[in-house]
XYZ file of C-alpha atoms in Angstrom:
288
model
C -42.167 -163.119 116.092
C -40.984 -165.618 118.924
C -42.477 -166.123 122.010
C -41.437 -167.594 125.003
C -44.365 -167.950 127.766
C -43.297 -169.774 130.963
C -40.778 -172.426 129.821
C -39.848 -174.866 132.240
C -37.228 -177.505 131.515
C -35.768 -180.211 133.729
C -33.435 -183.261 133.073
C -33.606 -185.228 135.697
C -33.723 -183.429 139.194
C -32.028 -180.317 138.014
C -34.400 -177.873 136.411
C -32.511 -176.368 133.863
C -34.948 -173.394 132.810
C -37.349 -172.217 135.595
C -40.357 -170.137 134.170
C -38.737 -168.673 131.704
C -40.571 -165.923 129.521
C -39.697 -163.684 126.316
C -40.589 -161.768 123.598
C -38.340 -161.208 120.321
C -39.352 -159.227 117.520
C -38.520 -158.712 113.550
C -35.176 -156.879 113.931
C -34.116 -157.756 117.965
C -30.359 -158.837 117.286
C -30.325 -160.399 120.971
C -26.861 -161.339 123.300
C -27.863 -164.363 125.029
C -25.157 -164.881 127.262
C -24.362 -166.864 130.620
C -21.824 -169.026 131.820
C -22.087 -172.574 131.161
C -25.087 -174.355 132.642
C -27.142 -171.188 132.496
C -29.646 -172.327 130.224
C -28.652 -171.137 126.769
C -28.378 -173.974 124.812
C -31.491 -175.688 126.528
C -33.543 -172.220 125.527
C -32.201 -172.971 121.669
C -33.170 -176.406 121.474
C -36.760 -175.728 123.049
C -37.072 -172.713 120.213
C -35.889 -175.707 117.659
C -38.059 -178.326 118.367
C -35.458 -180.692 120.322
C -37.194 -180.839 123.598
C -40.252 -181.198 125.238
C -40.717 -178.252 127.878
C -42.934 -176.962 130.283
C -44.890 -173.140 129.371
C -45.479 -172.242 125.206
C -42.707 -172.326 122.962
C -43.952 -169.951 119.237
C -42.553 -168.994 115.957
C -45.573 -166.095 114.515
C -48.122 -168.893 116.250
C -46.377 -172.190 115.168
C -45.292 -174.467 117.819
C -41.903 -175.845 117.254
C -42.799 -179.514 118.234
C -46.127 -179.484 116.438
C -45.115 -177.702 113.001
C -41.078 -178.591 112.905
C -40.826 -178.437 109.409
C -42.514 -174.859 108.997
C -40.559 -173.404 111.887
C -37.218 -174.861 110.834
C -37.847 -174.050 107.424
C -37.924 -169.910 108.841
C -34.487 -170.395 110.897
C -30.663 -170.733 109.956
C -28.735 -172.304 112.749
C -25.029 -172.336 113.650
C -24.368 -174.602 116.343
C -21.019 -174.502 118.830
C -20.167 -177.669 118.109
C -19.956 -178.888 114.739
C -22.184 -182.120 113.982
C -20.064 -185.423 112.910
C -21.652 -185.581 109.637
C -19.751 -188.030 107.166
C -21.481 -187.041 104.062
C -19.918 -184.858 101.364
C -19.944 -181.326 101.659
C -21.360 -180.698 98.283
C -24.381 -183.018 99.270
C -24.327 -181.455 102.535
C -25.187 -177.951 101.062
C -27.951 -179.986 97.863
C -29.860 -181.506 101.253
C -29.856 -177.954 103.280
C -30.994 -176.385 100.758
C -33.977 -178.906 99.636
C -35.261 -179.077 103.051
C -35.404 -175.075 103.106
C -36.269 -174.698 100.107
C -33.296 -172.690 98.934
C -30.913 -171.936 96.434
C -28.215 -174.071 96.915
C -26.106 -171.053 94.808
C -26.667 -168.701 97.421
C -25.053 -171.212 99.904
C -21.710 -171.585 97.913
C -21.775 -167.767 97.038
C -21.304 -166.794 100.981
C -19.024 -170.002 101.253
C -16.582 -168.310 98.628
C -17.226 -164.646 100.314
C -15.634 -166.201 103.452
C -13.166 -167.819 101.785
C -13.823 -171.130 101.354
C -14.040 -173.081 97.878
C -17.022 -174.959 97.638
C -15.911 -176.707 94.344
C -12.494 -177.721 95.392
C -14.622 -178.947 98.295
C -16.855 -181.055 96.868
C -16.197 -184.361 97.275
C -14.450 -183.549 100.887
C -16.444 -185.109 103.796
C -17.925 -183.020 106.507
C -16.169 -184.061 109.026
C -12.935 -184.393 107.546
C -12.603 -180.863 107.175
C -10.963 -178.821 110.028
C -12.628 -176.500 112.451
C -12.517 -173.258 110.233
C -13.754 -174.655 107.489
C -16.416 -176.030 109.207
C -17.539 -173.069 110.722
C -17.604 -170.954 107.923
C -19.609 -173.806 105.937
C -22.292 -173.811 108.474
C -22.447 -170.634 108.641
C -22.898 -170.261 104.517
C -25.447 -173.187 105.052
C -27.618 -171.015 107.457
C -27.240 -167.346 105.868
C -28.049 -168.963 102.435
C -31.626 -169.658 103.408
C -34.725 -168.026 102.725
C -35.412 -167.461 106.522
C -35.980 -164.417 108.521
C -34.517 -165.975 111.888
C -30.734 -166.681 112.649
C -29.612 -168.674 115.497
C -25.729 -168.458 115.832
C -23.954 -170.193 119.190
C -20.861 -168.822 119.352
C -21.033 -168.199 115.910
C -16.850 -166.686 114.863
C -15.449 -169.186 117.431
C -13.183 -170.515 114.513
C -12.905 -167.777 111.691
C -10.115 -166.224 110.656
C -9.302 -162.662 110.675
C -10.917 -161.666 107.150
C -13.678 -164.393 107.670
C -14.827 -162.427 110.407
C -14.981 -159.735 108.797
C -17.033 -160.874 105.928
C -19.384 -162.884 108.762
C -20.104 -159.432 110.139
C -20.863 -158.035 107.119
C -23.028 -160.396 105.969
C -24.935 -160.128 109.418
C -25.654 -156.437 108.947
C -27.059 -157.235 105.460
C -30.135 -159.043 107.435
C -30.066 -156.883 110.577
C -33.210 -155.082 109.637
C -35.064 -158.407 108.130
C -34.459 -160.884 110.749
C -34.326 -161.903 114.507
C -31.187 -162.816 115.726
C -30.292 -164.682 118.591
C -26.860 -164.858 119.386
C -25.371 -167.122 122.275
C -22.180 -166.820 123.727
C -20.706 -166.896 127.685
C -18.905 -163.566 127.143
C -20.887 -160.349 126.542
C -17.762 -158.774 124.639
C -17.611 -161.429 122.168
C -20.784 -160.154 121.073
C -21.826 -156.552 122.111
C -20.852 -154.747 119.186
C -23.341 -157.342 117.123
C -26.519 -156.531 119.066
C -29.077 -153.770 120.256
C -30.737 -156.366 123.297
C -28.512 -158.328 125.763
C -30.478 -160.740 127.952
C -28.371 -163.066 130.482
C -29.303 -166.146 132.001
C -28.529 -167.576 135.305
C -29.366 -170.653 136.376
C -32.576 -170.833 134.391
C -33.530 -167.644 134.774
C -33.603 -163.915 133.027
C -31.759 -161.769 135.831
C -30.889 -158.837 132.636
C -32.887 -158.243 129.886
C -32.196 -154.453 128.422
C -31.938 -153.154 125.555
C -28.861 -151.177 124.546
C -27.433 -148.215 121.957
C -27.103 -149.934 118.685
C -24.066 -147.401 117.997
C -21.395 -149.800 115.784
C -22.408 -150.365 112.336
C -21.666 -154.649 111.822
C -20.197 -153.823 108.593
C -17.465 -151.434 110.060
C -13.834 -152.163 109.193
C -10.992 -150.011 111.687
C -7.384 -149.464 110.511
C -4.976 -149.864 113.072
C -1.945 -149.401 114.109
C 0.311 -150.568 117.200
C 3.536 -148.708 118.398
C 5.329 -151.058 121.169
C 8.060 -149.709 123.408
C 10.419 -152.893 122.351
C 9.478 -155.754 120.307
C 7.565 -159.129 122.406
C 7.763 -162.625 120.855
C 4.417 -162.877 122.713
C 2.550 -159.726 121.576
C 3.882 -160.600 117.896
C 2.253 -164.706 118.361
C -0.900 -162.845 119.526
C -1.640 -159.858 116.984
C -0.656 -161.936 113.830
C -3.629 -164.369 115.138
C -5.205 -161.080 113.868
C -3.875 -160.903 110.961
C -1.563 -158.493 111.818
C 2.178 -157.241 109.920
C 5.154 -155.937 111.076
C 8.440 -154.820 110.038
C 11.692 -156.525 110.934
C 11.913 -154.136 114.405
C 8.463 -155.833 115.298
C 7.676 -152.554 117.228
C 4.954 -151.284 114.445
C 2.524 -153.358 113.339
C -0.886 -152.866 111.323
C -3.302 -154.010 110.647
C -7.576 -154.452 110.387
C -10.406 -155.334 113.422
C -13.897 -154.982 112.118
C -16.121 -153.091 114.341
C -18.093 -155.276 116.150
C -14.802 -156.598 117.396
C -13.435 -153.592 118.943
C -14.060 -154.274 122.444
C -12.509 -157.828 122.184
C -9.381 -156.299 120.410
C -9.370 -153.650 123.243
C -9.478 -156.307 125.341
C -6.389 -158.464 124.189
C -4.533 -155.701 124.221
C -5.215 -154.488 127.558
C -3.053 -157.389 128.574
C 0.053 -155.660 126.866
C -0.589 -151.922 128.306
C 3.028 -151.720 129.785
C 4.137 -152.243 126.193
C 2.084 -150.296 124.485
C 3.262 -146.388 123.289
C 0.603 -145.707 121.036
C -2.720 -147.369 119.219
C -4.423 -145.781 116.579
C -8.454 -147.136 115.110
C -8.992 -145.604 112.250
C -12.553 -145.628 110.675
C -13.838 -143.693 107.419
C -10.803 -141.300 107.826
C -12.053 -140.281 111.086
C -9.659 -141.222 114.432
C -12.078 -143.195 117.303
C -9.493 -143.709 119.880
């Protein structure tokens, strides 16, 4: 479906990709991860058309430089950073959709299913809005095309609690009909959401493996947290979650989809001397 053959990329005197080669097929939900000034966002911008590079650069054949508007029309893409568009968000989603040649509906149909009111919108400049909303409008900008390849860099950065959720699910509604390639610097941000993790280093692949696609994306855990004594800290941190509590503070419940398990492990690893008991609770059945 995508091929990478050899692809060499320098700006300046630093070469940022050295050689690079890849396959991804129909169905690879790929980790790209790194740290910063790896190569990730250089490989991204080759597979979009934004550079020249060294080596062969295909979507099914098509070369991203040669045939842009065929390629682009096959791949939704949510950047890290937001672009500084000024236009209104309504026109935003009428001009994504014409170049893709999309509904426009199905846009503002995963804009509501992550919360977000296209209507009351409207009018509402892009960049005016604030980081979440942003997000979660890019996002319904790139799941609402017709295309069978998603792009995502750092994709739940910004969402809410019950936006990620929805992301996720909407994610496993294309897992077996698309290629995803999913860029982030930390491998737990994104295990749970793939079956193929390939790291860059300094231009190069050093890992490429593929791994047990074991966590359904659509997942949804009940949880809940008993704490030895209540922590103004713990309780700023787990309501980021969406998390409730009573007035003690020292039970509190609440949801982590499944794909974020390991991060939500992770946070509260940091609180293990307060912790008496933590419960994940999926389809009835306890997992830890």
């Amino acid at each position: 479906m995508i091929s990478f053959q050899k692809i060499s990329k320098r700006f300046g005197r630093v070469e940022v990709l050295k050689g690079l080669s890849m396959e991804v097929a129909r169905g690879d939900r790929i980790a790209l991860v790194g740290s910063n000034g790896a190569g990730k966002t250089t490989l991204i911008r080759c597979l979009l058309g934004e550079y020249h590079c060294h080596g062969k650069v295909e979507v099914e054949g098509l070369d991203p430089r040669t045939h842009r508007t065929e390629v682009l029309r096959r791949i939704g893409f949510v950047p890290q950073i937001a672009p500084p568009l000024k236009m209104p968000c309504a026109q935003l989603i009428r001009f994504a959709a014409g170049v893709s040649s999309s509904d426009p509906e199905r846009m503002h149909e995963i804009s509501r299913r992550l919360g977000l009111d296209p209507a009351r919108l409207r009018r509402q400049p892009f960049n005016r809005l604030s980081g979440g909303q942003k997000q979660k409008l890019l996002i319904s900008i790139a799941l609402g095309r017709d295309c069978d390849i998603l792009v995502l860099d750092e994709p739940a950065a910004n969402l809410d609690p019950e936006a990620r959720h929805t992301f996720f699910q909407l994610l496993a509604e294309r897992q077996k009909s698309a290629a995803m390639l999913i860029s982030s610097h930390r491998l737990d941000e994104v295990a749970a959401l793939v079956n193929r993790v390939v790291e860059l280093d300094q231009g190069e692949i050093v890992l490429d493996d593929h791994v047990e696609d074991a966590v359904a994306m659509d997942a949804v855990l009940s949880s809940r947290i008993t704490l030895a004594h209540p922590s103004s800290a713990f309780a700023e941190t787990i309501r980021e979650w969406g998390f409730e509590s009573g007035k003690g503070e020292t039970v509190w419940t609440g949801r982590v989809s499944g794909p974020d398990r390991l991060r939500f492990l992770g946070v509260l690893s940091r609180y293990a001397a307060l912790l008496k008991g933590v419960e994940l609770l999926e389809n009835g059945a306890d997992k830890q």
